Tab-separated table of C-alpha atoms in Angstrom:
chain	number	residue	atom	x	y	z
A	1	MET	CA	32.465	10.337	-0.869
A	2	THR	CA	30.160	11.423	2.140
A	3	LEU	CA	26.852	11.963	0.363
A	4	LEU	CA	27.261	8.686	-2.730
A	5	GLY	CA	27.595	6.559	0.647
A	6	LEU	CA	25.137	7.814	2.177
A	7	GLY	CA	23.208	7.375	-1.265
A	8	LEU	CA	23.700	3.846	-1.580
A	9	VAL	CA	23.151	2.956	2.034
A	10	SER	CA	19.590	5.183	1.825
A	11	ALA	CA	18.767	2.605	-1.489
A	12	VAL	CA	19.309	-0.156	0.216
A	13	THR	CA	17.305	0.777	2.934
A	14	SER	CA	14.211	1.865	1.025
A	15	TRP	CA	14.432	-1.569	-0.465
A	16	LEU	CA	14.651	-3.484	2.668
A	17	LEU	CA	11.685	-1.108	3.642
A	18	LEU	CA	9.400	-2.020	-0.070
A	19	ILE	CA	10.433	-5.384	0.915
A	20	ALA	CA	9.121	-5.211	4.153
A	21	MET	CA	5.439	-3.309	2.453
A	22	CYS	CA	5.492	-6.780	0.155
A	23	LEU	CA	5.608	-8.564	3.751
A	24	LEU	CA	2.689	-6.900	5.238
A	25	PHE	CA	0.213	-9.728	3.455
A	26	VAL	CA	2.098	-12.385	5.473
A	27	TRP	CA	1.910	-10.418	8.662
A	28	LEU	CA	5.700	-10.006	9.231
A	29	GLY	CA	5.881	-6.702	7.713
A	30	PHE	CA	3.711	-5.042	10.502
A	31	ALA	CA	6.805	-5.097	12.692
A	32	LEU	CA	9.540	-4.488	9.788
A	33	VAL	CA	7.772	-1.431	8.373
A	34	PRO	CA	8.296	0.478	11.259
A	35	VAL	CA	11.864	-0.454	11.873
A	36	ALA	CA	12.996	0.639	8.400
A	37	THR	CA	10.636	3.704	7.965
A	38	ARG	CA	12.926	4.949	11.373
A	39	ALA	CA	16.002	4.029	9.459
A	40	LEU	CA	15.550	5.587	6.165
A	41	HIS	CA	13.954	8.648	8.330
A	42	ALA	CA	17.807	8.471	9.943
A	43	LEU	CA	19.537	8.653	7.027
A	44	THR	CA	17.379	11.429	5.289
A	45	ASN	CA	17.731	13.683	8.660
A	46	ARG	CA	21.990	12.776	8.564
A	47	GLN	CA	21.484	13.976	4.940
A	48	LEU	CA	19.775	17.312	5.905
A	49	GLN	CA	22.448	18.137	8.798
A	50	LEU	CA	24.837	17.261	6.205
A	51	GLY	CA	23.517	19.914	3.706
A	52	ARG	CA	23.024	22.684	6.329
A	53	ARG	CA	26.633	22.082	8.075
A	54	TRP	CA	28.366	21.545	4.675
A	55	PHE	CA	26.710	24.106	2.139
A	56	GLY	CA	24.561	26.437	4.824
A	57	VAL	CA	21.452	25.164	3.187
A	58	PRO	CA	18.983	25.210	6.012
A	59	PRO	CA	17.517	21.873	7.218
A	60	THR	CA	13.218	21.242	6.671
A	61	ALA	CA	12.178	20.301	9.635
A	62	PRO	CA	11.903	16.369	9.530
A	63	ALA	CA	8.880	14.719	11.199
A	64	GLY	CA	6.221	11.951	10.534
A	65	SER	CA	8.287	8.613	9.451
A	66	GLY	CA	10.861	7.407	11.930
A	67	ALA	CA	11.856	8.036	15.196
A	68	ALA	CA	8.682	10.462	15.967
A	69	LEU	CA	6.040	8.398	14.265
A	70	PRO	CA	2.598	10.160	13.440
A	71	ALA	CA	-0.270	10.426	15.824
A	72	LEU	CA	-2.378	7.617	14.897
A	73	ARG	CA	-5.287	7.768	13.239
A	74	SER	CA	-8.623	5.895	13.781
A	75	THR	CA	-8.570	2.717	11.850
A	76	SER	CA	-10.493	0.024	13.715
A	77	GLY	CA	-11.397	-0.043	17.355
A	78	SER	CA	-10.002	-3.611	17.248
A	79	ALA	CA	-7.277	-3.519	15.180
A	80	PRO	CA	-3.674	-4.235	17.416
A	81	PRO	CA	-1.812	-1.389	17.734
A	82	LEU	CA	1.291	-2.744	15.883
A	83	VAL	CA	-1.174	-2.505	12.833
A	84	ARG	CA	-2.091	0.998	13.517
A	85	ARG	CA	1.030	2.069	13.933
A	86	THR	CA	2.314	0.505	10.488
A	87	LEU	CA	-0.618	1.843	9.049
A	88	SER	CA	-0.239	5.425	10.206
A	89	VAL	CA	3.419	5.486	9.088
A	90	LEU	CA	2.219	4.200	5.863
A	91	ARG	CA	-0.274	7.025	5.378
A	92	ALA	CA	2.645	9.565	6.480
A	93	PRO	CA	3.524	12.004	3.363
A	94	ALA	CA	6.922	12.146	4.572
A	95	THR	CA	7.499	8.393	4.520
A	96	TRP	CA	6.225	8.415	0.656
A	97	ARG	CA	8.751	11.649	-0.081
A	98	GLU	CA	11.951	10.063	1.942
A	99	LEU	CA	11.440	6.672	-0.174
A	100	GLY	CA	11.557	8.564	-3.268
A	101	TRP	CA	14.371	10.899	-2.217
A	102	ALA	CA	16.182	7.179	-1.101
A	103	GLN	CA	16.038	5.892	-5.048
A	104	LEU	CA	17.281	9.281	-6.577
A	105	ALA	CA	20.412	9.652	-3.570
A	106	PRO	CA	22.600	7.385	-5.088
A	107	THR	CA	21.924	7.642	-8.905
A	108	PHE	CA	21.258	11.671	-9.833
A	109	LEU	CA	22.147	12.907	-6.354
A	110	GLY	CA	25.055	11.155	-5.953
A	111	VAL	CA	26.432	11.572	-9.271
A	112	LEU	CA	25.880	15.377	-8.772
A	113	ALA	CA	27.881	15.351	-5.734
A	114	LEU	CA	30.566	13.311	-7.479
A	115	LEU	CA	31.032	15.268	-10.180
A	116	PRO	CA	33.639	18.122	-8.884
A	117	PHE	CA	35.455	15.615	-7.602
A	118	ALA	CA	35.878	13.669	-10.769
A	119	LEU	CA	36.850	17.047	-12.453
A	120	LEU	CA	39.567	17.074	-9.798
A	121	VAL	CA	41.103	13.680	-10.436
A	122	HIS	CA	40.778	14.340	-14.435
A	123	GLY	CA	42.313	16.933	-14.315
A	124	SER	CA	45.467	15.836	-12.059
A	125	LEU	CA	45.615	13.103	-14.754
A	126	GLY	CA	46.040	15.832	-17.523
A	127	ILE	CA	48.395	17.607	-15.439
A	128	ALA	CA	51.036	14.349	-15.011
A	129	LEU	CA	50.288	13.149	-18.254
A	130	PRO	CA	53.891	15.234	-19.537
A	131	TYR	CA	55.506	13.598	-16.946
A	132	LEU	CA	53.963	10.336	-17.472
A	133	TRP	CA	53.912	10.179	-21.446
A	134	GLU	CA	57.192	8.105	-22.323
A	135	SER	CA	56.487	5.126	-19.602
A	136	VAL	CA	52.516	5.354	-20.490
A	137	ALA	CA	52.657	6.249	-24.419
A	138	PRO	CA	51.681	2.452	-25.910
A	139	ALA	CA	49.170	2.171	-23.663
A	140	PHE	CA	47.508	5.498	-24.615
A	141	ASP	CA	48.023	5.049	-28.297
A	142	GLY	CA	45.451	6.470	-30.579
A	143	ALA	CA	43.816	7.861	-27.002
A	144	TRP	CA	42.269	11.003	-26.351
A	145	PHE	CA	42.414	13.734	-23.646
A	146	LEU	CA	38.599	15.070	-23.547
A	147	PHE	CA	39.076	16.966	-26.668
A	148	VAL	CA	43.123	16.597	-27.248
A	149	PRO	CA	44.454	13.929	-29.254
A	150	LEU	CA	47.588	12.025	-26.954
A	151	SER	CA	50.947	12.249	-28.534
A	152	SER	CA	54.391	13.109	-27.612
A	153	HIS	CA	53.770	16.451	-28.611
A	154	THR	CA	50.053	17.452	-27.219
A	155	THR	CA	50.584	16.058	-23.758
A	156	HIS	CA	51.270	19.919	-23.041
A	157	VAL	CA	47.831	20.732	-24.379
A	158	ALA	CA	46.505	17.952	-22.155
A	159	ALA	CA	48.535	19.371	-19.133
A	160	GLY	CA	46.826	22.599	-19.562
A	161	VAL	CA	42.996	21.698	-20.194
A	162	GLY	CA	44.001	19.286	-16.868
A	163	VAL	CA	44.542	22.876	-15.126
A	164	ALA	CA	41.559	24.048	-16.648
A	165	GLU	CA	39.624	21.499	-14.831
A	166	VAL	CA	41.073	21.111	-11.899
A	167	LEU	CA	40.369	25.347	-11.573
A	168	LEU	CA	36.734	24.284	-12.416
A	169	GLY	CA	36.137	21.185	-10.189
A	170	LEU	CA	37.235	23.983	-7.331
A	171	TRP	CA	35.253	26.605	-8.486
A	172	ALA	CA	32.348	24.628	-9.157
A	173	GLY	CA	32.575	22.072	-5.848
A	174	PRO	CA	30.469	24.177	-3.481
A	175	TYR	CA	27.961	25.347	-5.854
A	176	VAL	CA	27.239	22.072	-7.361
A	177	LEU	CA	27.078	20.612	-3.992
A	178	ARG	CA	24.635	23.633	-2.471
A	179	ALA	CA	22.628	22.327	-5.614
A	180	GLN	CA	22.362	18.733	-4.533
A	181	SER	CA	21.640	19.632	-1.042
A	182	ARG	CA	19.115	21.967	-2.411
A	183	ALA	CA	17.619	19.087	-4.906
A	184	SER	CA	17.161	16.805	-1.582
A	185	GLN	CA	15.214	19.128	-0.039
A	186	ALA	CA	13.161	19.314	-2.655
A	187	VAL	CA	12.255	16.456	-2.735
A	188	LEU	CA	11.796	15.867	0.755
A	189	GLY	CA	9.626	18.654	0.845
A	190	PRO	CA	9.835	22.453	2.302
A	191	SER	CA	9.880	23.204	5.591
A	192	GLY	CA	6.794	23.056	7.357
A	193	THR	CA	4.948	20.794	4.791
A	194	ARG	CA	6.492	17.293	6.039
A	195	GLU	CA	4.512	15.731	7.874
């Protein structure tokens, strides 16, 4: 759930960054882009830290778009520092990688992170069906539990399928979450290449 929440906050932050980029034309964006980029950078760092702590995936070395802004490149000697800093942030490849990651985080990566939890919840429902069947039968008349048609005679089969789902969720959970963390790393760039 933490990963999904982190993904949703990252998506909103990335949308705010895109809005700030659109506001560059009215000069307000020059003040907002570095702030939004720092916030997105902090969320990216948190994702990488969780990947390392929870799943044993080594983090990439973050740099370049957030708290530590890249070295200013010469644009124009007469450009104000705020303009130079914003242009420098926009030129950093890490800014664009983090923006892409933030679009994937709540969708593909968030769903991937929720998959083991969904297996556990759905499997628990299957396990509980034989005990709850009499009270929920009218609501589930003609329904299916995965590939099992539900009736008073087949709820025990649904319970067996539920046990298999719970076991699959417990077994696959660490692998799926490690894959989610590695996918985040792949989008954010391998170690040493983030600028």
